[in-house]
PDB file of C-alpha atoms in Angstrom:
ATOM      1  CA  MET A   1      81.851  64.401 -36.719  1.00  0.00           C
ATOM      2  CA  LEU A   2      80.951  68.025 -36.986  1.00  0.00           C
ATOM      3  CA  LEU A   3      82.966  68.535 -33.553  1.00  0.00           C
ATOM      4  CA  PHE A   4      86.237  66.721 -35.019  1.00  0.00           C
ATOM      5  CA  ASN A   5      85.904  68.710 -38.234  1.00  0.00           C
ATOM      6  CA  SER A   6      85.475  72.169 -36.081  1.00  0.00           C
ATOM      7  CA  PHE A   7      88.420  71.376 -34.443  1.00  0.00           C
ATOM      8  CA  LEU A   8      90.483  70.611 -37.692  1.00  0.00           C
ATOM      9  CA  PHE A   9      89.261  73.674 -39.470  1.00  0.00           C
ATOM     10  CA  CYS A  10      89.731  76.391 -36.918  1.00  0.00           C
ATOM     11  CA  GLY A  11      93.068  74.960 -35.729  1.00  0.00           C
ATOM     12  CA  PHE A  12      94.211  74.883 -39.505  1.00  0.00           C
ATOM     13  CA  ILE A  13      93.329  78.379 -39.948  1.00  0.00           C
ATOM     14  CA  CYS A  14      95.126  79.259 -36.752  1.00  0.00           C
ATOM     15  CA  MET A  15      98.317  77.443 -37.805  1.00  0.00           C
ATOM     16  CA  ILE A  16      98.633  79.043 -41.040  1.00  0.00           C
ATOM     17  CA  SER A  17      98.196  82.388 -39.489  1.00  0.00           C
ATOM     18  CA  GLN A  18     100.576  81.681 -37.214  1.00  0.00           C
ATOM     19  CA  MET A  19     102.888  80.295 -39.866  1.00  0.00           C
ATOM     20  CA  ILE A  20     102.470  83.546 -41.744  1.00  0.00           C
ATOM     21  CA  ILE A  21     103.370  85.814 -38.913  1.00  0.00           C
ATOM     22  CA  ASP A  22     106.552  83.864 -37.728  1.00  0.00           C
ATOM     23  CA  ASN A  23     107.976  83.707 -41.059  1.00  0.00           C
ATOM     24  CA  SER A  24     107.413  87.148 -42.379  1.00  0.00           C
ATOM     25  CA  LYS A  25     107.290  90.871 -41.016  1.00  0.00           C
ATOM     26  CA  LEU A  26     103.520  90.955 -41.075  1.00  0.00           C
ATOM     27  CA  THR A  27     101.710  91.797 -37.995  1.00  0.00           C
ATOM     28  CA  PRO A  28      98.372  90.023 -36.695  1.00  0.00           C
ATOM     29  CA  GLY A  29      96.535  93.134 -37.910  1.00  0.00           C
ATOM     30  CA  HIS A  30      97.904  92.298 -41.722  1.00  0.00           C
ATOM     31  CA  VAL A  31      96.824  88.568 -41.369  1.00  0.00           C
ATOM     32  CA  ILE A  32      93.403  89.385 -39.931  1.00  0.00           C
ATOM     33  CA  SER A  33      92.844  91.916 -42.831  1.00  0.00           C
ATOM     34  CA  LEU A  34      94.017  89.226 -45.329  1.00  0.00           C
ATOM     35  CA  LEU A  35      92.039  86.552 -43.681  1.00  0.00           C
ATOM     36  CA  VAL A  36      88.598  88.707 -44.037  1.00  0.00           C
ATOM     37  CA  CYS A  37      89.338  89.325 -47.426  1.00  0.00           C
ATOM     38  CA  MET A  38      89.900  85.680 -48.390  1.00  0.00           C
ATOM     39  CA  GLY A  39      86.436  84.969 -46.510  1.00  0.00           C
ATOM     40  CA  ALA A  40      84.761  87.202 -48.795  1.00  0.00           C
ATOM     41  CA  PHE A  41      86.493  85.770 -51.583  1.00  0.00           C
ATOM     42  CA  LEU A  42      85.529  82.268 -50.968  1.00  0.00           C
ATOM     43  CA  ASP A  43      81.933  83.135 -50.578  1.00  0.00           C
ATOM     44  CA  THR A  44      81.690  84.983 -53.876  1.00  0.00           C
ATOM     45  CA  PHE A  45      80.780  81.708 -55.226  1.00  0.00           C
ATOM     46  CA  ASN A  46      79.293  80.018 -52.159  1.00  0.00           C
ATOM     47  CA  ILE A  47      82.438  77.929 -51.264  1.00  0.00           C
ATOM     48  CA  TYR A  48      82.435  79.105 -47.774  1.00  0.00           C
ATOM     49  CA  ASP A  49      78.788  78.195 -47.358  1.00  0.00           C
ATOM     50  CA  TYR A  50      79.584  74.660 -48.379  1.00  0.00           C
ATOM     51  CA  ILE A  51      82.607  74.814 -45.651  1.00  0.00           C
ATOM     52  CA  ILE A  52      80.107  75.711 -43.045  1.00  0.00           C
ATOM     53  CA  LYS A  53      77.912  72.839 -43.974  1.00  0.00           C
ATOM     54  CA  VAL A  54      80.515  70.346 -43.539  1.00  0.00           C
ATOM     55  CA  VAL A  55      82.515  71.935 -40.573  1.00  0.00           C
ATOM     56  CA  GLY A  56      79.721  73.524 -38.580  1.00  0.00           C
ATOM     57  CA  GLY A  57      80.431  75.857 -35.789  1.00  0.00           C
ATOM     58  CA  GLY A  58      84.246  75.736 -36.306  1.00  0.00           C
ATOM     59  CA  ALA A  59      83.730  77.636 -39.542  1.00  0.00           C
ATOM     60  CA  LEU A  60      81.882  80.657 -37.942  1.00  0.00           C
ATOM     61  CA  LEU A  61      84.528  81.383 -35.255  1.00  0.00           C
ATOM     62  CA  PRO A  62      87.797  82.214 -37.326  1.00  0.00           C
ATOM     63  CA  ILE A  63      87.731  85.946 -38.635  1.00  0.00           C
ATOM     64  CA  THR A  64      87.199  84.698 -42.206  1.00  0.00           C
ATOM     65  CA  SER A  65      83.487  83.924 -41.337  1.00  0.00           C
ATOM     66  CA  PHE A  66      83.088  87.884 -40.824  1.00  0.00           C
ATOM     67  CA  GLY A  67      84.001  88.488 -44.504  1.00  0.00           C
ATOM     68  CA  HIS A  68      81.682  85.708 -45.229  1.00  0.00           C
ATOM     69  CA  SER A  69      78.755  86.962 -43.669  1.00  0.00           C
ATOM     70  CA  LEU A  70      79.457  90.529 -44.762  1.00  0.00           C
ATOM     71  CA  ILE A  71      79.226  89.497 -48.527  1.00  0.00           C
ATOM     72  CA  HIS A  72      76.566  86.984 -47.973  1.00  0.00           C
ATOM     73  CA  GLY A  73      74.014  89.186 -46.455  1.00  0.00           C
ATOM     74  CA  ALA A  74      74.863  91.940 -49.552  1.00  0.00           C
ATOM     75  CA  ILE A  75      74.331  89.136 -52.100  1.00  0.00           C
ATOM     76  CA  LEU A  76      71.107  88.057 -50.422  1.00  0.00           C
ATOM     77  CA  LYS A  77      69.661  91.603 -50.438  1.00  0.00           C
ATOM     78  CA  THR A  78      70.566  92.103 -54.102  1.00  0.00           C
ATOM     79  CA  HIS A  79      67.894  89.634 -54.779  1.00  0.00           C
ATOM     80  CA  VAL A  80      65.219  91.767 -53.343  1.00  0.00           C
ATOM     81  CA  ALA A  81      66.646  95.301 -53.980  1.00  0.00           C
ATOM     82  CA  GLY A  82      68.743  95.071 -56.902  1.00  0.00           C
ATOM     83  CA  PHE A  83      72.119  97.041 -57.116  1.00  0.00           C
ATOM     84  CA  GLY A  84      71.634  99.147 -53.996  1.00  0.00           C
ATOM     85  CA  GLY A  85      71.239  95.840 -52.021  1.00  0.00           C
ATOM     86  CA  LEU A  86      75.158  95.526 -52.109  1.00  0.00           C
ATOM     87  CA  PHE A  87      75.195  98.719 -49.778  1.00  0.00           C
ATOM     88  CA  MET A  88      71.884  97.999 -47.652  1.00  0.00           C
ATOM     89  CA  GLY A  89      72.469  94.183 -46.954  1.00  0.00           C
ATOM     90  CA  MET A  90      76.284  94.438 -45.981  1.00  0.00           C
ATOM     91  CA  PHE A  91      75.825  94.242 -42.477  1.00  0.00           C
ATOM     92  CA  ASP A  92      72.591  92.113 -42.107  1.00  0.00           C
ATOM     93  CA  MET A  93      74.214  88.952 -41.126  1.00  0.00           C
ATOM     94  CA  THR A  94      77.128  90.311 -38.994  1.00  0.00           C
ATOM     95  CA  ALA A  95      75.222  92.798 -36.995  1.00  0.00           C
ATOM     96  CA  PRO A  96      74.940  90.853 -33.670  1.00  0.00           C
ATOM     97  CA  GLY A  97      78.804  90.519 -33.442  1.00  0.00           C
ATOM     98  CA  ILE A  98      79.543  93.831 -34.205  1.00  0.00           C
ATOM     99  CA  SER A  99      76.773  95.243 -31.883  1.00  0.00           C
ATOM    100  CA  ALA A 100      77.693  92.940 -29.047  1.00  0.00           C
ATOM    101  CA  ALA A 101      81.414  93.699 -29.405  1.00  0.00           C
ATOM    102  CA  ILE A 102      80.707  97.568 -29.287  1.00  0.00           C
ATOM    103  CA  VAL A 103      78.364  97.353 -26.238  1.00  0.00           C
ATOM    104  CA  PHE A 104      80.491  94.842 -24.143  1.00  0.00           C
ATOM    105  CA  SER A 105      83.503  96.720 -24.758  1.00  0.00           C
ATOM    106  CA  PHE A 106      81.786 100.146 -23.767  1.00  0.00           C
ATOM    107  CA  ILE A 107      80.515  98.750 -20.888  1.00  0.00           C
ATOM    108  CA  PHE A 108      83.660  96.962 -19.418  1.00  0.00           C
ATOM    109  CA  ALA A 109      85.941  99.996 -20.477  1.00  0.00           C
ATOM    110  CA  LEU A 110      83.574 101.995 -17.920  1.00  0.00           C
ATOM    111  CA  ILE A 111      83.471  99.549 -15.260  1.00  0.00           C
ATOM    112  CA  PHE A 112      87.286  98.416 -15.252  1.00  0.00           C
ATOM    113  CA  LYS A 113      90.615 100.199 -14.769  1.00  0.00           C
ATOM    114  CA  PRO A 114      93.248  99.576 -17.572  1.00  0.00           C
ATOM    115  CA  LYS A 115      95.877  97.150 -16.559  1.00  0.00           C
ATOM    116  CA  ASP A 116      99.522  97.834 -17.623  1.00  0.00           C
TER     117      ASP A 116
ATOM    118  CA  MET B   1     132.176  96.034 -41.001  1.00  0.00           C
ATOM    119  CA  ARG B   2     130.396  97.901 -38.276  1.00  0.00           C
ATOM    120  CA  ASN B   3     126.934  96.570 -39.499  1.00  0.00           C
ATOM    121  CA  THR B   4     128.085  92.829 -39.732  1.00  0.00           C
ATOM    122  CA  LYS B   5     129.253  93.220 -36.229  1.00  0.00           C
ATOM    123  CA  TYR B   6     126.116  94.739 -35.023  1.00  0.00           C
ATOM    124  CA  ASN B   7     124.012  92.030 -36.922  1.00  0.00           C
ATOM    125  CA  LYS B   8     126.007  89.408 -35.353  1.00  0.00           C
ATOM    126  CA  ILE B   9     125.390  90.766 -31.801  1.00  0.00           C
ATOM    127  CA  ALA B  10     121.864  91.411 -32.478  1.00  0.00           C
ATOM    128  CA  ASP B  11     121.284  88.103 -33.640  1.00  0.00           C
ATOM    129  CA  ARG B  12     122.724  86.287 -30.485  1.00  0.00           C
ATOM    130  CA  HIS B  13     120.375  88.659 -28.351  1.00  0.00           C
ATOM    131  CA  LYS B  14     117.367  87.873 -30.266  1.00  0.00           C
ATOM    132  CA  ALA B  15     114.719  85.706 -28.547  1.00  0.00           C
ATOM    133  CA  GLU B  16     114.921  82.210 -29.667  1.00  0.00           C
ATOM    134  CA  GLU B  17     111.421  81.196 -30.754  1.00  0.00           C
ATOM    135  CA  ASN B  18     110.612  77.505 -31.557  1.00  0.00           C
ATOM    136  CA  ARG B  19     108.458  77.750 -34.477  1.00  0.00           C
ATOM    137  CA  THR B  20     107.333  74.148 -34.918  1.00  0.00           C
ATOM    138  CA  LYS B  21     106.305  74.454 -31.086  1.00  0.00           C
ATOM    139  CA  ASN B  22     104.405  77.735 -32.027  1.00  0.00           C
ATOM    140  CA  LEU B  23     102.794  76.181 -34.925  1.00  0.00           C
ATOM    141  CA  LEU B  24     101.445  73.285 -32.704  1.00  0.00           C
ATOM    142  CA  ILE B  25     100.139  75.424 -29.858  1.00  0.00           C
ATOM    143  CA  ALA B  26      98.139  77.542 -32.384  1.00  0.00           C
ATOM    144  CA  PHE B  27      96.691  74.591 -34.080  1.00  0.00           C
ATOM    145  CA  VAL B  28      95.631  72.920 -30.610  1.00  0.00           C
ATOM    146  CA  SER B  29      94.196  76.092 -28.944  1.00  0.00           C
ATOM    147  CA  GLY B  30      92.609  77.373 -32.107  1.00  0.00           C
ATOM    148  CA  GLY B  31      91.205  73.805 -32.543  1.00  0.00           C
ATOM    149  CA  ILE B  32      89.751  73.688 -29.156  1.00  0.00           C
ATOM    150  CA  ILE B  33      87.939  77.145 -29.572  1.00  0.00           C
ATOM    151  CA  GLY B  34      86.321  75.947 -32.797  1.00  0.00           C
ATOM    152  CA  PHE B  35      85.429  72.641 -30.905  1.00  0.00           C
ATOM    153  CA  LEU B  36      83.858  74.525 -27.821  1.00  0.00           C
ATOM    154  CA  GLY B  37      81.829  76.608 -30.634  1.00  0.00           C
ATOM    155  CA  GLU B  38      80.382  73.590 -32.350  1.00  0.00           C
ATOM    156  CA  LEU B  39      79.869  71.943 -28.604  1.00  0.00           C
ATOM    157  CA  ILE B  40      78.046  75.307 -27.663  1.00  0.00           C
ATOM    158  CA  ILE B  41      75.813  75.213 -30.849  1.00  0.00           C
ATOM    159  CA  GLU B  42      74.788  71.652 -30.451  1.00  0.00           C
ATOM    160  CA  VAL B  43      74.191  71.905 -26.702  1.00  0.00           C
ATOM    161  CA  PHE B  44      71.732  74.923 -27.429  1.00  0.00           C
ATOM    162  CA  CYS B  45      70.088  73.119 -30.220  1.00  0.00           C
ATOM    163  CA  LEU B  46      69.451  70.019 -27.757  1.00  0.00           C
ATOM    164  CA  TRP B  47      68.532  71.769 -24.703  1.00  0.00           C
ATOM    165  CA  MET B  48      67.043  75.178 -25.555  1.00  0.00           C
ATOM    166  CA  LYS B  49      65.200  73.859 -28.710  1.00  0.00           C
ATOM    167  CA  MET B  50      66.660  76.743 -30.733  1.00  0.00           C
ATOM    168  CA  SER B  51      67.357  76.474 -34.593  1.00  0.00           C
ATOM    169  CA  ARG B  52      70.791  76.312 -35.694  1.00  0.00           C
ATOM    170  CA  SER B  53      71.093  79.771 -36.806  1.00  0.00           C
ATOM    171  CA  ASP B  54      69.969  81.179 -33.610  1.00  0.00           C
ATOM    172  CA  ALA B  55      72.285  78.937 -31.806  1.00  0.00           C
ATOM    173  CA  SER B  56      75.332  80.108 -33.744  1.00  0.00           C
ATOM    174  CA  SER B  57      74.444  83.834 -32.949  1.00  0.00           C
ATOM    175  CA  VAL B  58      74.354  83.091 -29.554  1.00  0.00           C
ATOM    176  CA  MET B  59      77.489  81.150 -29.381  1.00  0.00           C
ATOM    177  CA  ILE B  60      79.261  84.110 -31.335  1.00  0.00           C
ATOM    178  CA  LEU B  61      77.674  86.409 -28.694  1.00  0.00           C
ATOM    179  CA  LEU B  62      79.064  84.107 -25.707  1.00  0.00           C
ATOM    180  CA  PHE B  63      82.511  84.093 -27.171  1.00  0.00           C
ATOM    181  CA  ILE B  64      82.378  88.007 -27.686  1.00  0.00           C
ATOM    182  CA  PHE B  65      81.224  88.439 -23.886  1.00  0.00           C
ATOM    183  CA  ILE B  66      83.876  86.099 -22.466  1.00  0.00           C
ATOM    184  CA  ALA B  67      86.721  87.556 -24.506  1.00  0.00           C
ATOM    185  CA  SER B  68      85.694  91.101 -23.642  1.00  0.00           C
ATOM    186  CA  PHE B  69      85.195  90.224 -19.905  1.00  0.00           C
ATOM    187  CA  LEU B  70      88.817  88.372 -19.801  1.00  0.00           C
ATOM    188  CA  THR B  71      90.534  91.501 -21.636  1.00  0.00           C
ATOM    189  CA  ALA B  72      88.931  93.744 -18.928  1.00  0.00           C
ATOM    190  CA  LEU B  73      90.234  91.693 -16.215  1.00  0.00           C
ATOM    191  CA  GLY B  74      93.798  91.508 -17.801  1.00  0.00           C
ATOM    192  CA  VAL B  75      93.730  87.776 -18.360  1.00  0.00           C
ATOM    193  CA  PHE B  76      93.599  87.714 -22.050  1.00  0.00           C
ATOM    194  CA  ASP B  77      96.776  89.528 -22.870  1.00  0.00           C
ATOM    195  CA  LYS B  78      98.478  86.739 -20.695  1.00  0.00           C
ATOM    196  CA  LEU B  79      96.640  83.927 -22.501  1.00  0.00           C
ATOM    197  CA  ALA B  80      97.203  85.736 -25.878  1.00  0.00           C
ATOM    198  CA  ASN B  81     101.050  85.723 -25.132  1.00  0.00           C
ATOM    199  CA  LYS B  82     100.979  81.902 -24.544  1.00  0.00           C
ATOM    200  CA  PHE B  83      98.426  80.724 -27.253  1.00  0.00           C
ATOM    201  CA  ARG B  84      99.349  83.450 -29.951  1.00  0.00           C
ATOM    202  CA  CYS B  85      97.091  83.025 -33.081  1.00  0.00           C
ATOM    203  CA  GLY B  86      94.847  80.345 -31.486  1.00  0.00           C
ATOM    204  CA  LEU B  87      93.361  83.310 -29.577  1.00  0.00           C
ATOM    205  CA  LEU B  88      93.913  86.182 -31.938  1.00  0.00           C
ATOM    206  CA  ILE B  89      92.315  84.771 -35.191  1.00  0.00           C
ATOM    207  CA  PRO B  90      89.015  83.654 -33.998  1.00  0.00           C
ATOM    208  CA  ILE B  91      86.288  86.259 -33.174  1.00  0.00           C
ATOM    209  CA  THR B  92      87.775  86.442 -29.699  1.00  0.00           C
ATOM    210  CA  GLY B  93      90.770  88.341 -30.968  1.00  0.00           C
ATOM    211  CA  PHE B  94      88.227  91.055 -32.556  1.00  0.00           C
ATOM    212  CA  ALA B  95      86.633  91.452 -29.364  1.00  0.00           C
ATOM    213  CA  HIS B  96      90.057  91.687 -27.423  1.00  0.00           C
ATOM    214  CA  SER B  97      91.195  94.290 -29.798  1.00  0.00           C
ATOM    215  CA  MET B  98      88.278  96.487 -29.347  1.00  0.00           C
ATOM    216  CA  THR B  99      88.078  96.150 -25.623  1.00  0.00           C
ATOM    217  CA  SER B 100      91.872  96.644 -25.074  1.00  0.00           C
ATOM    218  CA  SER B 101      91.833  99.888 -27.187  1.00  0.00           C
ATOM    219  CA  ALA B 102      88.700 101.253 -25.232  1.00  0.00           C
ATOM    220  CA  LEU B 103      90.265 100.368 -21.893  1.00  0.00           C
ATOM    221  CA  ASP B 104      93.558 102.111 -22.949  1.00  0.00           C
ATOM    222  CA  TYR B 105      92.221 105.209 -24.284  1.00  0.00           C
ATOM    223  CA  LYS B 106      89.802 105.725 -21.262  1.00  0.00           C
ATOM    224  CA  LYS B 107      92.036 108.296 -19.576  1.00  0.00           C
ATOM    225  CA  GLU B 108      91.413 110.728 -22.485  1.00  0.00           C
ATOM    226  CA  GLY B 109      87.736 110.974 -21.871  1.00  0.00           C
ATOM    227  CA  LEU B 110      84.353 109.386 -22.790  1.00  0.00           C
ATOM    228  CA  ILE B 111      84.127 111.012 -26.238  1.00  0.00           C
ATOM    229  CA  TYR B 112      87.385 111.553 -27.690  1.00  0.00           C
ATOM    230  CA  GLY B 113      88.952 108.644 -25.641  1.00  0.00           C
ATOM    231  CA  ILE B 114      86.511 105.617 -25.623  1.00  0.00           C
ATOM    232  CA  GLY B 115      84.176 106.610 -28.639  1.00  0.00           C
ATOM    233  CA  SER B 116      86.884 107.806 -31.128  1.00  0.00           C
ATOM    234  CA  ASN B 117      89.525 104.848 -30.387  1.00  0.00           C
ATOM    235  CA  MET B 118      87.435 101.982 -29.840  1.00  0.00           C
ATOM    236  CA  PHE B 119      87.890 100.932 -33.507  1.00  0.00           C
ATOM    237  CA  LYS B 120      91.493 101.819 -33.501  1.00  0.00           C
ATOM    238  CA  LEU B 121      92.859  98.111 -33.803  1.00  0.00           C
ATOM    239  CA  ALA B 122      89.733  96.329 -35.123  1.00  0.00           C
ATOM    240  CA  GLY B 123      88.825  98.617 -37.701  1.00  0.00           C
ATOM    241  CA  ASN B 124      91.185  97.218 -40.211  1.00  0.00           C
ATOM    242  CA  ALA B 125      89.082  94.030 -40.205  1.00  0.00           C
ATOM    243  CA  ILE B 126      85.891  96.177 -40.847  1.00  0.00           C
ATOM    244  CA  VAL B 127      87.129  98.520 -43.595  1.00  0.00           C
ATOM    245  CA  TYR B 128      88.815  95.604 -45.672  1.00  0.00           C
ATOM    246  CA  GLY B 129      86.156  93.403 -44.993  1.00  0.00           C
ATOM    247  CA  VAL B 130      83.387  95.729 -46.270  1.00  0.00           C
ATOM    248  CA  VAL B 131      85.465  96.859 -49.412  1.00  0.00           C
ATOM    249  CA  SER B 132      86.361  93.563 -50.344  1.00  0.00           C
ATOM    250  CA  ALA B 133      82.978  92.059 -49.800  1.00  0.00           C
ATOM    251  CA  TRP B 134      81.523  95.117 -51.972  1.00  0.00           C
ATOM    252  CA  ILE B 135      83.960  94.486 -54.916  1.00  0.00           C
ATOM    253  CA  PHE B 136      83.464  90.773 -54.764  1.00  0.00           C
ATOM    254  CA  GLY B 137      79.879  91.139 -54.271  1.00  0.00           C
ATOM    255  CA  LEU B 138      79.795  93.406 -57.503  1.00  0.00           C
ATOM    256  CA  ILE B 139      81.507  90.864 -59.355  1.00  0.00           C
ATOM    257  CA  ARG B 140      78.792  88.432 -58.422  1.00  0.00           C
ATOM    258  CA  TYR B 141      76.003  90.692 -58.979  1.00  0.00           C
ATOM    259  CA  PHE B 142      77.337  90.957 -62.695  1.00  0.00           C
ATOM    260  CA  LEU B 143      77.989  87.324 -62.960  1.00  0.00           C
ATOM    261  CA  GLY B 144      74.706  86.569 -61.340  1.00  0.00           C
ATOM    262  CA  GLY B 145      72.779  85.655 -64.502  1.00  0.00           C
ATOM    263  CA  VAL B 146      75.659  83.430 -65.418  1.00  0.00           C
ATOM    264  CA  VAL B 147      76.470  81.199 -62.517  1.00  0.00           C
TER     265      VAL B 147
END
């Protein structure tokens, strides 16, 4: 069931963004920023956590989950460190993704030649 | 007068795009990405005896690795032209934008080329993500006792 839900949710997000891009002058960059803000907004009151519980891996893949993990780490840290936790915990949960993206793209940029 | 004539000619030469088909392609390809993600998590949980959160991190690493590698080979751009948002909105699009800008600016050197320009395309997601997460986190922090 989680597999089917993942298919539906991830496909739905991609379809919505394709619809926005096709019917307006926004570029993928705009849509990605919008989705990240949306993910952060949805997790303010733990709605995105519920979505992840219901949908599984399909909710972790769209870029909305990036906003979710940013705010989730920050809020978790405020329980320990108070107000400063908003700054300290920001990248706690999303660190593996960002570090991996930096390291892999640096290595591949060194090895490969750009194709035009 | 000249403008209307120009617009007519421009309209005639605009690339015809079938929007319904685009939507379906984005839905199916994005759905397949999500399906694969959940499948990989369950496979790791079953065979490697990982916890679900560990398996999720490994799955995301795997997707980032594959997307960076395909971008470096030049395959990802062709795939992204075909599947559009299905590949650009999941985390693969994030990895793709970083690797492609690092590759594009390679000729300007290691420091001012790769180092400075790696976040040229992916930076907007990080900036707006952090700012919005901070603002919403602030709201949540002050409402914390209430909710």
